[in-house]
Amino acid sequence: MVAIASQHADVEAGLHQHRQAQRRVFAYVATFASLFLGFFVLRRFGWQGSTELHTLMEALAAMLAFIVGTMALVRFHSKKNSTFLFVGTGFLATGLLDGYHAVVTSSFFAASFPSVPASLIPWSWVASRLFLSVLMFVSWWAWRREDRLGESGRISERAVYVSVVCLTVFSFLFFALVPLGRAYFPEIVFHRPEEFVPAFFFLLALVGYLRKGHWRHDAFEHWLILSLIVGFMGQAMFMSFSGQLFDYEFDAAHALKKVSYVLMLIGLLISMYHLFRRAEEHLEDERERARRDPLTKLLNHGAIVSELERALESSRTSKPGHYIAMVDVDGLKHVNDTYGHVVGDKLIVAVAEALDQEGAIAGRYGGDEFVIILPDATY
C-alpha cells in the first residue's frame, strides 16, 4: 500500500509539473505575440516624448537595476549559485550605465562630453543594453561550464567583480573621451541597426536558458526567461525601428526595459521566498528530530517530560484533567538475551506503534518504559 501511494504521489507530481510547463510555454508565446502585435497597433498613434520624460524613465530604470542587482547578490550569498552572481553584478553595473544614460539627456551636461546628444543618448543606451545582454549570456555560459566541468569550472567571485568593474569604468571613460558617430540611419529599414548587437546576446541567453530546462520547475528561471523575451523584443522589434529621439519606438523600448527589470525582480523575490521557506522548514524538521526518539520516532525523554510538566500544570488550573499512563515492556531483557537486540528493537518499535494513537501524546521515557498522555480525558 505504501509503494502504491508513493507511485500515485509521483504520478501526481509529474502531471503537475507537466501542466506547469505547458502554462509557462503559453506565457512565453503570449508575451512574444503581444509585443509583436502591439508594436504595429500602437505605432499608429504618432507618440512623441520629451527630454524630461526620458530622464525620468532612465532614473527609474537605474533605481530598479540597483534593486535587482542588490537582491541578486543577496540571493547569491545566501546560497551560492553563479547565475545570481552574474545577474547581480550585471544589473548593478547596468544601473550605473542607466544613470549615466539619464544624465546625458540633460542639457546641463551637453557641453561636458565630446559628442552631441543626438549621438551620445542612443549610444549610451546601446552600451547599457549590450552590457546587460552580455552578462545574461555569460551567466548561462558559466552555468554550462560549471555543469560540464564541476567545481573546477566555477568562475571565482573575485574574477567576476574585477571584470565587471573594469568594463564599467572603461565604458564611462569611452563616452567621456571618444567622439561618437551617428546612431541613426534613416536610409535603411532598421534606423538603428546597432540595436541588433545586444538583441543577439539577449537571444543567445534566451535560447540557452530555454535549452537548460530549469524553467519547467524553477520560478526564478521562468521569470528570467520572460525578462529576456521582453528585453530581446525591446531591442530587435522596437528600438531598431526608432527614427529619432523620443519617438514611439524609442520610448516604448525604454518602457519595456523597465518591464524586463520588474520581471527579473519578481523572479528574485519568489526565489528568495522559496529559499527562506525551505530554510525555515529545515529548521522545523531539525527541531522536531531533536524531540524524537531515533528508534521509535515517539517523543524522547526530554520532550515527554516537558509534555508531562505541561499536562500537570494544566490540570491544576482547568477541568477536566489529563489521563497519564506509564507502560513498560515485560520480558525485554529476556528477548534481547535470547534473540538479540535486533529482535528486541523490533519489539520496542511494535509497542511504540501501538501506543502512538490519534489524540494521544506518547513518548519513550527510557529503555522499555513509555508514557502516554490523553489530553482532557475524563474517566
Tab-separated table of C-alpha atoms in Angstrom:
chain	number	residue	atom	x	y	z
A	1	MET	CA	0.000	0.000	0.000
A	2	VAL	CA	2.825	2.372	0.849
A	3	ALA	CA	4.510	1.661	-2.508
A	4	ILE	CA	1.237	2.268	-4.380
A	5	ALA	CA	0.658	5.537	-2.524
A	6	SER	CA	4.213	6.636	-3.309
A	7	GLN	CA	3.781	5.832	-7.004
A	8	HIS	CA	0.482	7.731	-7.059
A	9	ALA	CA	2.158	10.761	-5.477
A	10	ASP	CA	4.963	10.607	-8.058
A	11	VAL	CA	2.437	10.485	-10.910
A	12	GLU	CA	0.527	13.441	-9.475
A	13	ALA	CA	3.751	15.428	-9.087
A	14	GLY	CA	4.749	14.608	-12.665
A	15	LEU	CA	1.360	15.702	-14.025
A	16	HIS	CA	1.515	18.921	-12.027
A	17	GLN	CA	4.978	19.716	-13.371
A	18	HIS	CA	3.856	18.926	-16.929
A	19	ARG	CA	0.834	21.226	-16.650
A	20	GLN	CA	3.013	23.937	-15.119
A	21	ALA	CA	5.489	23.655	-18.010
A	22	GLN	CA	2.632	23.948	-20.514
A	23	ARG	CA	1.331	27.090	-18.804
A	24	ARG	CA	4.789	28.618	-18.867
A	25	VAL	CA	5.287	27.854	-22.557
A	26	PHE	CA	1.951	29.536	-23.212
A	27	ALA	CA	3.117	32.578	-21.209
A	28	TYR	CA	6.297	32.824	-23.314
A	29	VAL	CA	4.418	32.590	-26.601
A	30	ALA	CA	1.749	35.033	-25.417
A	31	THR	CA	4.382	37.560	-24.298
A	32	PHE	CA	6.184	37.389	-27.622
A	33	ALA	CA	2.946	37.616	-29.646
A	34	SER	CA	1.604	40.513	-27.560
A	35	LEU	CA	4.745	42.568	-28.074
A	36	PHE	CA	4.906	41.713	-31.773
A	37	LEU	CA	1.292	42.728	-32.431
A	38	GLY	CA	1.429	45.644	-30.011
A	39	PHE	CA	4.296	47.163	-31.965
A	40	PHE	CA	2.171	47.546	-35.095
A	41	VAL	CA	-1.015	48.572	-33.288
A	42	LEU	CA	0.468	51.298	-31.080
A	43	ARG	CA	2.875	52.879	-33.553
A	44	ARG	CA	-0.095	54.345	-35.473
A	45	PHE	CA	-0.779	56.847	-32.685
A	46	GLY	CA	2.252	59.018	-33.514
A	47	TRP	CA	3.631	59.344	-29.989
A	48	GLN	CA	6.395	61.876	-29.320
A	49	GLY	CA	8.059	62.012	-25.931
A	50	SER	CA	10.350	64.585	-24.365
A	51	THR	CA	13.721	65.019	-22.727
A	52	GLU	CA	12.132	65.303	-19.289
A	53	LEU	CA	10.183	62.057	-19.688
A	54	HIS	CA	13.297	60.241	-20.867
A	55	THR	CA	15.341	61.467	-17.909
A	56	LEU	CA	12.598	60.387	-15.508
A	57	MET	CA	12.279	56.940	-17.094
A	58	GLU	CA	16.015	56.308	-17.016
A	59	ALA	CA	16.289	57.456	-13.401
A	60	LEU	CA	13.595	54.895	-12.585
A	61	ALA	CA	15.427	52.258	-14.641
A	62	ALA	CA	18.665	52.927	-12.748
A	63	MET	CA	16.877	52.570	-9.414
A	64	LEU	CA	15.226	49.300	-10.482
A	65	ALA	CA	18.543	47.945	-11.769
A	66	PHE	CA	20.239	48.722	-8.437
A	67	ILE	CA	17.435	46.966	-6.538
A	68	VAL	CA	17.589	43.900	-8.789
A	69	GLY	CA	21.389	43.764	-8.620
A	70	THR	CA	21.475	44.095	-4.843
A	71	MET	CA	18.807	41.446	-4.327
A	72	ALA	CA	20.522	39.062	-6.739
A	73	LEU	CA	23.805	39.352	-4.830
A	74	VAL	CA	21.992	38.849	-1.511
A	75	ARG	CA	20.436	35.740	-3.023
A	76	PHE	CA	23.855	34.613	-4.264
A	77	HIS	CA	25.486	34.967	-0.856
A	78	SER	CA	22.531	33.216	0.822
A	79	LYS	CA	23.133	30.109	-1.284
A	80	LYS	CA	25.937	30.211	-3.827
A	81	ASN	CA	24.773	29.962	-7.436
A	82	SER	CA	26.799	31.523	-10.254
A	83	THR	CA	23.667	32.641	-12.117
A	84	PHE	CA	22.789	35.061	-9.324
A	85	LEU	CA	26.382	36.314	-9.193
A	86	PHE	CA	26.352	37.328	-12.854
A	87	VAL	CA	22.809	38.699	-12.693
A	88	GLY	CA	23.680	40.742	-9.606
A	89	THR	CA	26.911	42.248	-10.905
A	90	GLY	CA	25.372	42.769	-14.345
A	91	PHE	CA	22.417	44.713	-13.008
A	92	LEU	CA	24.494	46.824	-10.615
A	93	ALA	CA	26.785	47.868	-13.460
A	94	THR	CA	23.773	48.396	-15.718
A	95	GLY	CA	22.255	50.621	-13.040
A	96	LEU	CA	25.328	52.860	-13.223
A	97	LEU	CA	25.149	52.952	-17.017
A	98	ASP	CA	21.404	53.663	-16.932
A	99	GLY	CA	22.075	56.510	-14.524
A	100	TYR	CA	24.703	57.831	-16.905
A	101	HIS	CA	22.236	57.500	-19.776
A	102	ALA	CA	19.764	59.611	-17.772
A	103	VAL	CA	22.361	62.282	-17.008
A	104	VAL	CA	23.496	62.780	-20.611
A	105	THR	CA	19.925	63.653	-21.591
A	106	SER	CA	20.080	66.852	-19.574
A	107	SER	CA	21.091	69.977	-21.467
A	108	PHE	CA	23.061	70.999	-18.378
A	109	PHE	CA	25.715	68.398	-19.237
A	110	ALA	CA	25.605	68.818	-23.012
A	111	ALA	CA	28.897	70.737	-23.138
A	112	SER	CA	30.706	68.249	-20.891
A	113	PHE	CA	31.038	65.478	-23.475
A	114	PRO	CA	32.869	65.310	-26.808
A	115	SER	CA	29.738	64.006	-28.572
A	116	VAL	CA	26.461	65.776	-29.305
A	117	PRO	CA	23.301	64.498	-27.543
A	118	ALA	CA	21.931	63.105	-30.832
A	119	SER	CA	24.819	60.602	-30.788
A	120	LEU	CA	25.532	60.327	-27.073
A	121	ILE	CA	21.977	59.438	-25.999
A	122	PRO	CA	21.446	56.471	-28.359
A	123	TRP	CA	24.985	55.128	-27.989
A	124	SER	CA	24.875	55.301	-24.175
A	125	TRP	CA	21.597	53.350	-24.379
A	126	VAL	CA	23.305	50.689	-26.504
A	127	ALA	CA	26.186	50.452	-24.023
A	128	SER	CA	23.829	49.750	-21.130
A	129	ARG	CA	21.829	47.174	-23.062
A	130	LEU	CA	24.914	45.484	-24.512
A	131	PHE	CA	26.494	45.241	-21.076
A	132	LEU	CA	23.433	43.572	-19.567
A	133	SER	CA	22.783	41.266	-22.516
A	134	VAL	CA	26.372	40.007	-22.492
A	135	LEU	CA	26.233	39.359	-18.730
A	136	MET	CA	22.965	37.458	-19.160
A	137	PHE	CA	24.566	35.304	-21.833
A	138	VAL	CA	27.696	34.798	-19.722
A	139	SER	CA	25.526	33.759	-16.749
A	140	TRP	CA	24.167	30.892	-18.842
A	141	TRP	CA	27.616	30.056	-20.245
A	142	ALA	CA	29.087	29.974	-16.723
A	143	TRP	CA	26.361	27.556	-15.607
A	144	ARG	CA	27.071	25.309	-18.606
A	145	ARG	CA	30.807	25.379	-17.925
A	146	GLU	CA	30.308	24.521	-14.260
A	147	ASP	CA	27.791	21.802	-15.122
A	148	ARG	CA	30.273	20.219	-17.531
A	149	LEU	CA	33.498	20.597	-15.534
A	150	GLY	CA	32.220	20.512	-11.973
A	151	GLU	CA	33.881	22.562	-9.247
A	152	SER	CA	36.949	23.195	-11.431
A	153	GLY	CA	34.750	25.026	-13.935
A	154	ARG	CA	33.433	27.559	-11.442
A	155	ILE	CA	34.490	31.160	-12.107
A	156	SER	CA	35.703	32.890	-8.954
A	157	GLU	CA	33.747	35.757	-7.437
A	158	ARG	CA	36.844	37.945	-7.479
A	159	ALA	CA	37.303	37.470	-11.231
A	160	VAL	CA	33.666	38.395	-11.868
A	161	TYR	CA	33.747	41.502	-9.678
A	162	VAL	CA	37.057	42.759	-11.077
A	163	SER	CA	35.993	42.167	-14.692
A	164	VAL	CA	32.651	43.937	-14.266
A	165	VAL	CA	34.228	46.925	-12.506
A	166	CYS	CA	36.899	47.282	-15.205
A	167	LEU	CA	34.353	47.081	-18.031
A	168	THR	CA	32.102	49.628	-16.316
A	169	VAL	CA	34.954	52.098	-15.820
A	170	PHE	CA	36.037	51.580	-19.426
A	171	SER	CA	32.503	52.374	-20.614
A	172	PHE	CA	32.424	55.638	-18.694
A	173	LEU	CA	35.851	56.702	-19.955
A	174	PHE	CA	34.952	55.788	-23.525
A	175	PHE	CA	31.905	58.050	-23.592
A	176	ALA	CA	33.721	60.828	-21.758
A	177	LEU	CA	36.727	60.915	-24.095
A	178	VAL	CA	35.815	59.481	-27.512
A	179	PRO	CA	33.691	61.385	-30.084
A	180	LEU	CA	30.823	59.202	-31.277
A	181	GLY	CA	29.483	58.813	-34.781
A	182	ARG	CA	25.866	58.926	-35.806
A	183	ALA	CA	23.467	56.363	-34.372
A	184	TYR	CA	20.522	56.862	-36.742
A	185	PHE	CA	20.468	55.579	-40.318
A	186	PRO	CA	17.187	56.750	-41.902
A	187	GLU	CA	18.222	55.420	-45.306
A	188	ILE	CA	17.696	51.789	-44.219
A	189	VAL	CA	14.666	49.960	-42.834
A	190	PHE	CA	16.192	49.480	-39.407
A	191	HIS	CA	17.123	53.036	-38.460
A	192	ARG	CA	19.269	51.862	-35.533
A	193	PRO	CA	20.949	48.631	-36.693
A	194	GLU	CA	23.375	48.707	-33.755
A	195	GLU	CA	20.477	47.562	-31.550
A	196	PHE	CA	20.761	44.090	-33.027
A	197	VAL	CA	24.061	43.512	-31.217
A	198	PRO	CA	22.541	43.453	-27.697
A	199	ALA	CA	19.447	41.798	-29.188
A	200	PHE	CA	21.696	38.987	-30.424
A	201	PHE	CA	23.123	38.377	-26.943
A	202	PHE	CA	19.664	38.528	-25.367
A	203	LEU	CA	18.584	35.908	-27.900
A	204	LEU	CA	21.595	33.703	-27.152
A	205	ALA	CA	20.839	33.909	-23.425
A	206	LEU	CA	17.163	33.180	-24.069
A	207	VAL	CA	17.896	30.095	-26.175
A	208	GLY	CA	20.466	28.916	-23.637
A	209	TYR	CA	18.120	29.150	-20.670
A	210	LEU	CA	15.291	27.528	-22.616
A	211	ARG	CA	17.558	24.596	-23.510
A	212	LYS	CA	18.764	24.420	-19.916
A	213	GLY	CA	15.203	23.448	-18.989
A	214	HIS	CA	15.119	24.600	-15.366
A	215	TRP	CA	12.276	26.987	-16.204
A	216	ARG	CA	9.938	23.994	-16.025
A	217	HIS	CA	10.264	23.815	-12.238
A	218	ASP	CA	12.325	26.829	-11.144
A	219	ALA	CA	10.336	30.031	-10.594
A	220	PHE	CA	13.328	32.354	-10.930
A	221	GLU	CA	14.402	30.992	-14.305
A	222	HIS	CA	10.795	31.189	-15.518
A	223	TRP	CA	10.694	34.921	-14.778
A	224	LEU	CA	14.237	35.341	-16.121
A	225	ILE	CA	13.089	33.929	-19.476
A	226	LEU	CA	10.119	36.317	-19.536
A	227	SER	CA	12.560	39.164	-18.832
A	228	LEU	CA	14.835	38.031	-21.673
A	229	ILE	CA	11.895	37.842	-24.104
A	230	VAL	CA	10.867	41.399	-23.254
A	231	GLY	CA	14.478	42.602	-23.440
A	232	PHE	CA	15.021	40.961	-26.808
A	233	MET	CA	11.803	42.362	-28.286
A	234	GLY	CA	12.574	45.823	-26.947
A	235	GLN	CA	15.855	45.783	-28.841
A	236	ALA	CA	15.037	43.888	-32.034
A	237	MET	CA	11.436	44.950	-32.593
A	238	PHE	CA	11.135	48.405	-31.073
A	239	MET	CA	14.372	50.354	-30.718
A	240	SER	CA	15.792	49.161	-34.044
A	241	PHE	CA	12.912	50.963	-35.821
A	242	SER	CA	13.306	54.233	-33.889
A	243	GLY	CA	13.730	57.065	-36.407
A	244	GLN	CA	14.505	59.885	-33.986
A	245	LEU	CA	14.988	60.642	-30.320
A	246	PHE	CA	11.884	60.261	-28.114
A	247	ASP	CA	9.596	58.815	-30.795
A	248	TYR	CA	7.157	55.970	-30.072
A	249	GLU	CA	9.656	53.180	-30.676
A	250	PHE	CA	12.273	54.965	-28.557
A	251	ASP	CA	10.028	55.456	-25.514
A	252	ALA	CA	8.366	52.050	-25.880
A	253	ALA	CA	11.774	50.351	-25.799
A	254	HIS	CA	12.642	52.313	-22.661
A	255	ALA	CA	9.354	51.253	-21.052
A	256	LEU	CA	9.942	47.615	-21.996
A	257	LYS	CA	13.374	47.765	-20.433
A	258	LYS	CA	11.785	48.638	-17.107
A	259	VAL	CA	9.218	45.872	-17.568
A	260	SER	CA	12.068	43.393	-18.045
A	261	TYR	CA	13.688	44.674	-14.837
A	262	VAL	CA	10.429	44.241	-12.917
A	263	LEU	CA	10.041	40.691	-14.246
A	264	MET	CA	13.541	39.864	-13.034
A	265	LEU	CA	12.718	41.436	-9.664
A	266	ILE	CA	9.591	39.278	-9.332
A	267	GLY	CA	11.652	36.172	-10.032
A	268	LEU	CA	14.197	37.151	-7.381
A	269	LEU	CA	11.505	37.830	-4.775
A	270	ILE	CA	9.921	34.437	-5.408
A	271	SER	CA	13.320	32.726	-5.321
A	272	MET	CA	14.238	34.358	-2.008
A	273	TYR	CA	10.839	33.479	-0.553
A	274	HIS	CA	11.296	29.825	-1.524
A	275	LEU	CA	14.842	29.833	-0.132
A	276	PHE	CA	13.784	31.276	3.227
A	277	ARG	CA	10.758	28.960	3.407
A	278	ARG	CA	12.946	25.902	2.781
A	279	ALA	CA	15.367	27.116	5.450
A	280	GLU	CA	12.504	27.541	7.925
A	281	GLU	CA	11.107	24.097	7.083
A	282	HIS	CA	14.569	22.588	7.524
A	283	LEU	CA	14.903	24.307	10.909
A	284	GLU	CA	11.488	22.995	11.958
A	285	ASP	CA	12.480	19.493	10.867
A	286	GLU	CA	15.684	19.746	12.893
A	287	ARG	CA	13.759	20.900	15.957
A	288	GLU	CA	11.259	18.072	15.551
A	289	ARG	CA	14.015	15.475	15.104
A	290	ALA	CA	15.675	16.756	18.277
A	291	ARG	CA	12.437	15.936	20.154
A	292	ARG	CA	12.086	12.425	18.755
A	293	ASP	CA	13.491	9.096	19.870
A	294	PRO	CA	15.590	7.812	16.940
A	295	LEU	CA	14.308	4.218	17.233
A	296	THR	CA	10.571	4.610	17.871
A	297	LYS	CA	10.045	8.141	16.466
A	298	LEU	CA	7.985	8.890	19.589
A	299	LEU	CA	8.847	11.861	21.797
A	300	ASN	CA	12.174	11.315	23.526
A	301	HIS	CA	12.785	11.533	27.284
A	302	GLY	CA	13.263	15.301	27.427
A	303	ALA	CA	10.271	16.046	25.212
A	304	ILE	CA	7.848	13.722	27.042
A	305	VAL	CA	8.948	15.107	30.434
A	306	SER	CA	8.166	18.612	29.134
A	307	GLU	CA	4.738	17.392	27.992
A	308	LEU	CA	4.156	15.815	31.418
A	309	GLU	CA	5.009	19.059	33.193
A	310	ARG	CA	2.712	20.969	30.859
A	311	ALA	CA	-0.116	18.481	31.431
A	312	LEU	CA	0.273	18.594	35.220
A	313	GLU	CA	0.333	22.398	35.220
A	314	SER	CA	-2.771	22.480	33.034
A	315	SER	CA	-4.576	20.013	35.316
A	316	ARG	CA	-4.151	22.353	38.276
A	317	THR	CA	-5.934	25.208	36.532
A	318	SER	CA	-8.563	23.542	34.334
A	319	LYS	CA	-11.104	20.735	34.323
A	320	PRO	CA	-11.214	18.042	33.083
A	321	GLY	CA	-7.634	16.983	33.568
A	322	HIS	CA	-5.384	14.541	31.731
A	323	TYR	CA	-5.074	10.778	31.795
A	324	ILE	CA	-1.452	9.707	32.176
A	325	ALA	CA	-0.232	6.128	31.861
A	326	MET	CA	3.184	4.541	32.305
A	327	VAL	CA	3.870	1.419	30.266
A	328	ASP	CA	6.845	-0.916	30.302
A	329	VAL	CA	7.619	-3.923	28.144
A	330	ASP	CA	7.862	-7.048	30.259
A	331	GLY	CA	10.493	-9.543	29.281
A	332	LEU	CA	12.500	-7.215	27.029
A	333	LYS	CA	15.760	-8.247	28.671
A	334	HIS	CA	14.944	-11.914	28.072
A	335	VAL	CA	14.164	-11.196	24.400
A	336	ASN	CA	17.440	-9.293	23.981
A	337	ASP	CA	19.443	-12.042	25.685
A	338	THR	CA	17.746	-14.857	23.773
A	339	TYR	CA	17.152	-13.460	20.306
A	340	GLY	CA	19.438	-10.435	20.165
A	341	HIS	CA	18.926	-6.681	20.277
A	342	VAL	CA	17.668	-6.534	16.677
A	343	VAL	CA	14.576	-8.516	17.676
A	344	GLY	CA	14.301	-6.521	20.896
A	345	ASP	CA	14.334	-3.283	18.944
A	346	LYS	CA	11.580	-4.610	16.679
A	347	LEU	CA	9.509	-5.351	19.772
A	348	ILE	CA	10.070	-1.830	21.093
A	349	VAL	CA	9.015	-0.371	17.732
A	350	ALA	CA	5.872	-2.542	17.636
A	351	VAL	CA	4.865	-1.353	21.107
A	352	ALA	CA	5.534	2.255	20.126
A	353	GLU	CA	3.326	1.929	17.041
A	354	ALA	CA	0.522	0.512	19.189
A	355	LEU	CA	0.800	3.403	21.654
A	356	ASP	CA	1.016	6.149	19.026
A	357	GLN	CA	-2.719	6.742	18.587
A	358	GLU	CA	-4.582	9.816	17.372
A	359	GLY	CA	-5.331	12.217	20.209
A	360	ALA	CA	-2.653	10.747	22.474
A	361	ILE	CA	0.789	12.118	23.279
A	362	ALA	CA	3.160	9.174	23.502
A	363	GLY	CA	6.834	9.176	24.354
A	364	ARG	CA	9.666	6.841	25.223
A	365	TYR	CA	10.642	7.611	28.789
A	366	GLY	CA	13.708	5.404	28.585
A	367	GLY	CA	14.653	1.802	27.858
A	368	ASP	CA	11.447	-0.221	27.862
A	369	GLU	CA	9.335	2.488	29.567
A	370	PHE	CA	6.758	4.609	27.770
A	371	VAL	CA	4.448	7.445	28.803
A	372	ILE	CA	1.022	8.147	27.302
A	373	ILE	CA	-0.883	11.397	27.872
A	374	LEU	CA	-4.532	11.730	26.852
A	375	PRO	CA	-5.427	15.449	26.930
A	376	ASP	CA	-8.717	16.483	28.532
A	377	ALA	CA	-9.791	12.884	29.226
A	378	THR	CA	-12.458	12.158	31.840
A	379	TYR	CA	-12.735	8.738	33.474
